[in-house]
mmCIF file of C-alpha atoms in Angstrom:
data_model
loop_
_atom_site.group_PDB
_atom_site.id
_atom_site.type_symbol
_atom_site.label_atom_id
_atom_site.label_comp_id
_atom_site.label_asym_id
_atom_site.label_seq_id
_atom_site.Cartn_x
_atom_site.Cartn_y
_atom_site.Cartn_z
ATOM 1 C CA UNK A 16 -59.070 -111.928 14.601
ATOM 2 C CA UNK A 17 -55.652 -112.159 13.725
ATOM 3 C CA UNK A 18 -52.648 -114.318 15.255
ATOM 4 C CA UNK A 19 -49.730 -113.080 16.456
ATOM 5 C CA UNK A 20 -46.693 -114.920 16.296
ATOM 6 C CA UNK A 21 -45.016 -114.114 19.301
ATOM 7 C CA UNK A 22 -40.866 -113.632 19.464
ATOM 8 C CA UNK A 23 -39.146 -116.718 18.416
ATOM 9 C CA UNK A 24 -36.860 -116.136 22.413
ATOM 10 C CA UNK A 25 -33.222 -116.711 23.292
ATOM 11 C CA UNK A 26 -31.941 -120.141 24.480
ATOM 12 C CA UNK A 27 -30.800 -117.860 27.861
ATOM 13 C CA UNK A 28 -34.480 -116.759 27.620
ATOM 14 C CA UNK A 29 -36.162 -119.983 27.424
ATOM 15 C CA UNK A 30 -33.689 -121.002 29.848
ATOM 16 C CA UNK A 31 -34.873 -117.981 32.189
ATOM 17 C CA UNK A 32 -38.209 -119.180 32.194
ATOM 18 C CA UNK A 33 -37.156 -123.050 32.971
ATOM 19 C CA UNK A 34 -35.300 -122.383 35.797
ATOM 20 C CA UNK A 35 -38.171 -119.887 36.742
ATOM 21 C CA UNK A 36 -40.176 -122.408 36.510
ATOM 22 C CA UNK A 37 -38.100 -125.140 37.859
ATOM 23 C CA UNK A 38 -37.863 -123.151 41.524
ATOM 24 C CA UNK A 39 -40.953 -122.540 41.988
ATOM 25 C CA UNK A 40 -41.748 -126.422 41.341
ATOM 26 C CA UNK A 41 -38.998 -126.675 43.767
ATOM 27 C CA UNK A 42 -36.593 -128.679 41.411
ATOM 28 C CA UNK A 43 -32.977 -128.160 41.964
ATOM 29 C CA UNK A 44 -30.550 -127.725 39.402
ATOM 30 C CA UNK A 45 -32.731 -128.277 36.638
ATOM 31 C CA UNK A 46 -31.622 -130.612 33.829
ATOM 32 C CA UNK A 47 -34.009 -129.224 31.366
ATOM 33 C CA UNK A 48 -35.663 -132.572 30.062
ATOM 34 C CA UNK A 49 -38.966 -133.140 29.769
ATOM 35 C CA UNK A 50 -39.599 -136.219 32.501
ATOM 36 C CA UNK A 51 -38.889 -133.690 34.913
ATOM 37 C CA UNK A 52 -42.439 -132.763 34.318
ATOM 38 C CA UNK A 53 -43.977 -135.595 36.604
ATOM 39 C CA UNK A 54 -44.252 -133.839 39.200
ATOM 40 C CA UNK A 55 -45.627 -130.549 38.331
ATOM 41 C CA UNK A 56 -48.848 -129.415 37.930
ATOM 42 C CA UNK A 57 -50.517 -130.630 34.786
ATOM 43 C CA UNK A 58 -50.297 -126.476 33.134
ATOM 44 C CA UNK A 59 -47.008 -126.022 34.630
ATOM 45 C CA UNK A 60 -45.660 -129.710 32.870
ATOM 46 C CA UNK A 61 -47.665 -128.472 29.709
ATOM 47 C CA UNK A 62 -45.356 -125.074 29.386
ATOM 48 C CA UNK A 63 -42.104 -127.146 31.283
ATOM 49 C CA UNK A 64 -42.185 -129.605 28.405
ATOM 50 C CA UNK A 65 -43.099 -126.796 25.334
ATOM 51 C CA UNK A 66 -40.150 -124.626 26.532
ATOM 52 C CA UNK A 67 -37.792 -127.821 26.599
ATOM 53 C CA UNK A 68 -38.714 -128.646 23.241
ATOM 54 C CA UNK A 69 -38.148 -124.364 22.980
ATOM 55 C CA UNK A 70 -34.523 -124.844 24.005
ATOM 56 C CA UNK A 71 -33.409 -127.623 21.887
ATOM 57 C CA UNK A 72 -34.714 -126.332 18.668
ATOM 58 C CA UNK A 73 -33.223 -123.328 19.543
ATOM 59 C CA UNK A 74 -29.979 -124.843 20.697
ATOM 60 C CA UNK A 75 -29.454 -127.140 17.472
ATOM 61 C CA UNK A 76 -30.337 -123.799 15.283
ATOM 62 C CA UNK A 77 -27.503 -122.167 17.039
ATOM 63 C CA UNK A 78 -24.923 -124.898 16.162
ATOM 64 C CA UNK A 79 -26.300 -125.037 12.777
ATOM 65 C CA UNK A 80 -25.928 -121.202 12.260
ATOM 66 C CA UNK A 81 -22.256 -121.512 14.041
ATOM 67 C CA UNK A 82 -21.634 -124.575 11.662
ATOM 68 C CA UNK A 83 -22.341 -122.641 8.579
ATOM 69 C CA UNK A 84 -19.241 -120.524 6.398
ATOM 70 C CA UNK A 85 -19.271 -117.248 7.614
ATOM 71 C CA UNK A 86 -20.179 -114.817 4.800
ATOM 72 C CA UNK A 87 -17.032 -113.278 4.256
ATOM 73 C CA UNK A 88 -15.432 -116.912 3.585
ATOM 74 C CA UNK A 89 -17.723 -117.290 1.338
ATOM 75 C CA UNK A 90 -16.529 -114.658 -0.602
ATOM 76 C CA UNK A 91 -13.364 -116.378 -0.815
ATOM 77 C CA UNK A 92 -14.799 -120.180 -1.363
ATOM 78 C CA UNK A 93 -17.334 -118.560 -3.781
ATOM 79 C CA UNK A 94 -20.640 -119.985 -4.986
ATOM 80 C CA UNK A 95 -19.292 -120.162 -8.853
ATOM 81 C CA UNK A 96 -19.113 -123.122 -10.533
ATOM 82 C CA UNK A 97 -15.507 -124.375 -10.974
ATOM 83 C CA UNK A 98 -13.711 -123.881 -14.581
ATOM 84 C CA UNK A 99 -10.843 -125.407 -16.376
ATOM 85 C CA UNK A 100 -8.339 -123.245 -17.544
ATOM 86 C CA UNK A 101 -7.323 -123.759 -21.420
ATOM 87 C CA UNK A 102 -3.898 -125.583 -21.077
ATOM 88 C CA UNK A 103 -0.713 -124.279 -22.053
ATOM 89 C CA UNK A 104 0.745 -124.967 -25.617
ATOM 90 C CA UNK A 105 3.651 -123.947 -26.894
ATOM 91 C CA UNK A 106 3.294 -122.439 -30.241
ATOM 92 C CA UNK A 107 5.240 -120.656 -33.398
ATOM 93 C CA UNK A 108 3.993 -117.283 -32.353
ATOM 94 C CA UNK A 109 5.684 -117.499 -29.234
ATOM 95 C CA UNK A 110 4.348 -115.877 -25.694
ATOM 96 C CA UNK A 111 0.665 -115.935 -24.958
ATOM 97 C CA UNK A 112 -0.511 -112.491 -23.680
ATOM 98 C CA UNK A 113 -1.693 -112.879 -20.068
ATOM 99 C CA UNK A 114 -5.147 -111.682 -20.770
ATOM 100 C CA UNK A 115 -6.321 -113.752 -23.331
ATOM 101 C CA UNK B 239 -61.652 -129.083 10.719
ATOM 102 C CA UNK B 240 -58.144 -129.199 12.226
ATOM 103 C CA UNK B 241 -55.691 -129.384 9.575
ATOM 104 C CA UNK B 242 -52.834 -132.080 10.352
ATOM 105 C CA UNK B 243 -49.436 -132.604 8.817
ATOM 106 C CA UNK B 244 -49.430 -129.118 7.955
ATOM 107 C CA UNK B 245 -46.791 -125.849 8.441
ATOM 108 C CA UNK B 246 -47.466 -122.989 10.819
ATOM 109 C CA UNK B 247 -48.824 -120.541 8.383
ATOM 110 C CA UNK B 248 -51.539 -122.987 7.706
ATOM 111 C CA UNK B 249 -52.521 -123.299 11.222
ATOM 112 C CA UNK B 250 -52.332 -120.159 11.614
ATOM 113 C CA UNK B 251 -54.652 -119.562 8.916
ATOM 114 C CA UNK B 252 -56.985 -122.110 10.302
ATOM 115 C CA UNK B 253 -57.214 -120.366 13.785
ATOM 116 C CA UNK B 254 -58.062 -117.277 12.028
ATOM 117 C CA UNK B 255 -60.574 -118.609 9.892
ATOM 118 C CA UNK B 256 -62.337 -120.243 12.908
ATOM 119 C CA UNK B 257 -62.048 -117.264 15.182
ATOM 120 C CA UNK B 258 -63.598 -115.151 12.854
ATOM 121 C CA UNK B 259 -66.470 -118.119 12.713
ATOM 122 C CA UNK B 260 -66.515 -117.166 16.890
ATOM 123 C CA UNK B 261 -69.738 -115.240 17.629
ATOM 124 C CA UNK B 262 -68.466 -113.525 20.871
ATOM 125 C CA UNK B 263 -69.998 -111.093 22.802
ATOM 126 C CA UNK B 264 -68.241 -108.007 22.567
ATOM 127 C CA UNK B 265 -67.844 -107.431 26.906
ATOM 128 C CA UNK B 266 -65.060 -110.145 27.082
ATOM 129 C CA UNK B 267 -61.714 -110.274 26.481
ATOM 130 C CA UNK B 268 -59.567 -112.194 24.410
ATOM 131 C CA UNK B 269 -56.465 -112.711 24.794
ATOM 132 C CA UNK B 270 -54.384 -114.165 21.969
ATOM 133 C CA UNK B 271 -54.447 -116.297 19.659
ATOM 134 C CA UNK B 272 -50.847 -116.260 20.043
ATOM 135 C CA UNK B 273 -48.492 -119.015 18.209
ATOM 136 C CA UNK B 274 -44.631 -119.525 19.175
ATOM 137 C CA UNK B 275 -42.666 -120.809 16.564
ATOM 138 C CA UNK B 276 -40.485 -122.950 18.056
ATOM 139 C CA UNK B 277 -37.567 -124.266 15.746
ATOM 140 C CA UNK B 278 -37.365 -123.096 12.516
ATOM 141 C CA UNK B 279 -39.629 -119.569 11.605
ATOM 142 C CA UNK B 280 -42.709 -121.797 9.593
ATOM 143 C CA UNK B 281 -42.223 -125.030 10.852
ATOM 144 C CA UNK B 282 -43.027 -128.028 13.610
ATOM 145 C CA UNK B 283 -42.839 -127.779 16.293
ATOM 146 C CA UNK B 284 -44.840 -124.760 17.796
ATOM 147 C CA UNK B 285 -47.098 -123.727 20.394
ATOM 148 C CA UNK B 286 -50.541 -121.755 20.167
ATOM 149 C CA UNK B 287 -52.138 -120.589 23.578
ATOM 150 C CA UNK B 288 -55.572 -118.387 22.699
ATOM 151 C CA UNK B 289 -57.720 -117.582 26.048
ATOM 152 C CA UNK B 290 -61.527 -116.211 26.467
ATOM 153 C CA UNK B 291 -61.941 -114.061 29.589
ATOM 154 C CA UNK B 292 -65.580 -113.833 30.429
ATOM 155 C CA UNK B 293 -67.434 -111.482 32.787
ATOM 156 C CA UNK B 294 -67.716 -112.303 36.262
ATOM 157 C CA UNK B 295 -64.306 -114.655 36.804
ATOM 158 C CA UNK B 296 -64.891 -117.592 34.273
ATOM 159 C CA UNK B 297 -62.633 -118.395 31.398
ATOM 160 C CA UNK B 298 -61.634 -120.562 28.414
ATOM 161 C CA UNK B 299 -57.983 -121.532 27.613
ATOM 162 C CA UNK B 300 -56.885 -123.218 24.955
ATOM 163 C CA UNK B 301 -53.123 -124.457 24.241
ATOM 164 C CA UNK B 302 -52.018 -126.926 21.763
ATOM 165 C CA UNK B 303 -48.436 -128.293 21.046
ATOM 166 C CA UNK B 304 -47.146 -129.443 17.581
ATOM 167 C CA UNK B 305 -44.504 -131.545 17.225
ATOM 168 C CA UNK B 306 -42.595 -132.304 13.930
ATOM 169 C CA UNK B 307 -43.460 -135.589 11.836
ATOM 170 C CA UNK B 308 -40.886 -137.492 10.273
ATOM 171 C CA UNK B 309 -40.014 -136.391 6.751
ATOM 172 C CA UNK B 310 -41.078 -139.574 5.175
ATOM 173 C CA UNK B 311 -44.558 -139.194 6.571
ATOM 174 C CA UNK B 312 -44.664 -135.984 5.393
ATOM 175 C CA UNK B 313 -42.741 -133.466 8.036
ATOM 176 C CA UNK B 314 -45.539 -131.050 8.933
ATOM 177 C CA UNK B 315 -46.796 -130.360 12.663
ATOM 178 C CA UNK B 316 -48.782 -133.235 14.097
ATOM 179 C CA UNK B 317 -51.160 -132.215 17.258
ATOM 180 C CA UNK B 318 -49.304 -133.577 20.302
ATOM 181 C CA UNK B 319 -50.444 -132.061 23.618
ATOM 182 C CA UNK B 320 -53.309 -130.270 24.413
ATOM 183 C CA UNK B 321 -55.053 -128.626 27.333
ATOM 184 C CA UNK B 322 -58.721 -127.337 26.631
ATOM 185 C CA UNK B 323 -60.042 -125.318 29.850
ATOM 186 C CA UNK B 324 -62.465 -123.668 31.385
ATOM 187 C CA UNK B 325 -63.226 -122.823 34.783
ATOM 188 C CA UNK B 326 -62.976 -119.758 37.161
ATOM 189 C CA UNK B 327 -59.741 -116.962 37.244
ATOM 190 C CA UNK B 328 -58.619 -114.628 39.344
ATOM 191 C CA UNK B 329 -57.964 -110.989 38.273
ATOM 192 C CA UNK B 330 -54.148 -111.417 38.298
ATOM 193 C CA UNK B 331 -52.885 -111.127 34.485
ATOM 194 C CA UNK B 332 -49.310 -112.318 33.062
ATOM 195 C CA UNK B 333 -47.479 -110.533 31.098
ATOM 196 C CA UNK B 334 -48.938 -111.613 27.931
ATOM 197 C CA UNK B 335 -52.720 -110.774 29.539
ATOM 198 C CA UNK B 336 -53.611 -114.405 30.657
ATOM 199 C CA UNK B 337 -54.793 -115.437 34.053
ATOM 200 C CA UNK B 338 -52.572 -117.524 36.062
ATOM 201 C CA UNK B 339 -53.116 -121.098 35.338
ATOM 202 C CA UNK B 340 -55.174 -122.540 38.081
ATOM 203 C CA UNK B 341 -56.126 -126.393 39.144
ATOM 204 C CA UNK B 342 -59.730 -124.884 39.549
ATOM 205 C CA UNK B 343 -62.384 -126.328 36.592
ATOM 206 C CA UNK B 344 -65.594 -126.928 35.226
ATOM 207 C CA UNK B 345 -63.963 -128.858 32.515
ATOM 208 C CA UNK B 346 -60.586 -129.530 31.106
ATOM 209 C CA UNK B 347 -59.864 -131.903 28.333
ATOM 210 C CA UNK B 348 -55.959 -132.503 27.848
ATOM 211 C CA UNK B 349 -53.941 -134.635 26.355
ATOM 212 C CA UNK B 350 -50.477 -135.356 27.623
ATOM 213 C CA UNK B 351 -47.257 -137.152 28.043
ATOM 214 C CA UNK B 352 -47.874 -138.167 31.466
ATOM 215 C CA UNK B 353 -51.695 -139.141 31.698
ATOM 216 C CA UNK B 354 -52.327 -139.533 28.051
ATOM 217 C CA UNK B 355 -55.678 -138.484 27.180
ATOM 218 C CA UNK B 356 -58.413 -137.824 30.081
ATOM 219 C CA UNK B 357 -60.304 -134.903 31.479
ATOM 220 C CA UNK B 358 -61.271 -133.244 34.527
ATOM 221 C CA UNK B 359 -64.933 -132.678 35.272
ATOM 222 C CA UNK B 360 -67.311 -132.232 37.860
ATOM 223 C CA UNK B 361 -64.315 -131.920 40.131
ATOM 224 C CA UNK B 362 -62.766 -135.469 39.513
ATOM 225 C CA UNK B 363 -58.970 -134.953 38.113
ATOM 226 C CA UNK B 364 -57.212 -137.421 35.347
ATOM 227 C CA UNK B 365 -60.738 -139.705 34.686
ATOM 228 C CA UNK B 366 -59.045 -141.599 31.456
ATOM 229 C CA UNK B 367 -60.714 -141.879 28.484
ATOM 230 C CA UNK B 368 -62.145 -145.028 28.541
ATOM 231 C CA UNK B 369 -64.277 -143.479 31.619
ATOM 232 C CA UNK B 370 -65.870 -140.520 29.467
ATOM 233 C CA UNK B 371 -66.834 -142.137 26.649
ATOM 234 C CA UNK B 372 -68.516 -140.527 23.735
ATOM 235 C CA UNK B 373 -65.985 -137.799 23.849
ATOM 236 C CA UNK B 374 -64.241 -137.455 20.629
ATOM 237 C CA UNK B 375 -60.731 -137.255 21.658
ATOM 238 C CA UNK B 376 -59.551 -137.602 17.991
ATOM 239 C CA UNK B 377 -61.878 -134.930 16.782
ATOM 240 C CA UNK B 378 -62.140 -132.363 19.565
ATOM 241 C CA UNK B 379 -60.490 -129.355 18.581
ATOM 242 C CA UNK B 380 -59.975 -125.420 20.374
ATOM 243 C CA UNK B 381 -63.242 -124.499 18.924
ATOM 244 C CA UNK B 382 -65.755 -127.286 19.554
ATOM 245 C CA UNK B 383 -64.602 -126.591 22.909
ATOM 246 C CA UNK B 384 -65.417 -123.293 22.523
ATOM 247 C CA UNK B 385 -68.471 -123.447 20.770
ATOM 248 C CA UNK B 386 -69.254 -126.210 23.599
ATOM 249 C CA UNK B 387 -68.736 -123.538 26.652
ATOM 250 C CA UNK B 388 -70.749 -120.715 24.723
ATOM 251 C CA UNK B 389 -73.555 -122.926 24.335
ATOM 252 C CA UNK B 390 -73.011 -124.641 28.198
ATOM 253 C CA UNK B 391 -73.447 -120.804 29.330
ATOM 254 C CA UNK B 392 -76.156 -119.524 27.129
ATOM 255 C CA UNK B 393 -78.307 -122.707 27.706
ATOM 256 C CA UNK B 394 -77.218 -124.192 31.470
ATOM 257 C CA UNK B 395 -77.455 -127.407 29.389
ATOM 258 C CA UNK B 396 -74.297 -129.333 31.124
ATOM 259 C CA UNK B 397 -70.904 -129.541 28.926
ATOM 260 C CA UNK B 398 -71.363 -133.584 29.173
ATOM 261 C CA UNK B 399 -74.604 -133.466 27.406
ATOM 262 C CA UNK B 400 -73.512 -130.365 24.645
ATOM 263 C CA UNK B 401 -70.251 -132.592 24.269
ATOM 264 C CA UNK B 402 -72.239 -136.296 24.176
ATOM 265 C CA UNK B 403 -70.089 -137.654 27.070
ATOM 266 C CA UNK B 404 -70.798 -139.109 30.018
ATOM 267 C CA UNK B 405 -68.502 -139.865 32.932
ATOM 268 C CA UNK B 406 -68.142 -144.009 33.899
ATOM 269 C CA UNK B 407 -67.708 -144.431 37.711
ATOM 270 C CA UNK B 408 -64.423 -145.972 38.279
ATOM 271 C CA UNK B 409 -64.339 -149.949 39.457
#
């Protein structure tokens, strides 16, 4: 027997299901925390307080994901390690050539 | 045995390894085991819901919530909720192939945020654990119930007595 890992869902889909959820337990704008649980059915607080949990992790893996550099800055900020360039010194054979 | 402080593929791994322990008769229907990763792809916290659909309306569900530890104590999945059922279904199936979850039972052991641990048997809801005891709350996992309800319907022998548990009358 093998598991399946279902779809890791939306936070609009896991907030679909809440608010599903949340009317038929006749709760009115929903806040989406778990203590409003206590008065659903035991099943129905079991999946109301999973699919909370759902939502934040998939809420704070949103902002991290929005919070991160965007690949093509990246390009630009690089993942190199900074260098030093040589200084400058005058000497008797006059100009450096660019591409040393 | 259950594994604790642990990642999802290792649960996963351990639900495998004890379904394939299962020996099911081949005219029911299983739905699952299904696990929903909930934050991050292989880690806490996540969901597994895993159901038994027997002939003539009876069923088992099992679902199980992990939540993250701390990372000082170790930051795997740590058992949190749990609801352990069995007892009769209708013929309606959601969308994943389960029944809809009904109050009807022969037995339910949960765990929860609101009533803690307790069970529902012989038609009493919530009895707390210090009125059933003998039953392993730290130890009971999806399959000892399992193996509990194909024994209670190959035998007749009461899921109190397969489990070692007896219900104390309330005061």
């Amino acid at each position: 027997m093998i598991v399946t890992r279902r779809r890791v869902v939306s936070v609009e889909d896991a907030t679909a299901k809440l608010d599903f959820l949340a009317s038929r337990c006749g709760i009115v704008d929903p806040r989406y925390e778990e203590s409003e649980a206590d008065s659903m059915s035991e099943f129905d607080a079991l999946k109301w307080t999973s699919l909370c949990s759902q939502r934040i992790a998939l809420l704070q893996r949103e902002n991290e994901n929005s919070s991160r550099v965007p690949p093509n800055f990246q390009c630009f900020y690089g993942t190199k390690h900074c260098t030093t360039s040589k200084p400058l010194v005058n000497t008797e054979e006059g100009y450096l050539p660019l591409a040393a | 045995m259950r594994r604790d402080n642990c990642q999802l593929a290792e649960y996963e791994a351990w639900i495998e390894s004890e379904c394939d322990k299962l020996a099911l008769d081949p005219d029911l229907t299983i739905v699952g085991p299904f696990t929903d990763a909930l934050g991050c792809p292989d880690s806490p916290p996540w969901n597994s819901d895993f159901a038994i659909i027997y002939p003539g309306g009876m069923y088992v569900r099992v679902f199980e919530y992990y939540r993250p530890l701390p990372r000082r104590a170790g930051g795997g999945g740590c058992l949190e909720r749990f609801s352990y059922h069995y007892g009769p279904c209708s013929t309606a199936r959601d969308s994943d192939g389960f029944p809809p979850l009904t109050k009807k039972f022969e037995l339910r052991i949960d765990k929860d945020q609101r009533h803690g641990r307790h069970i529902h048997y012989m038609k009493e809801n919530h009895i707390p654990e210090v009125r059933s005891p003998g039953l392993d709350f730290d130890n009971i996992d999806p399959f000892k119930f399992i193996h509990a309800v194909e024994e209670h319907r190959k035998s007749s022998v009461p899921l109190d007595d397969i489990l070692r548990f007896k219900v104390v009358s309330a005061k």
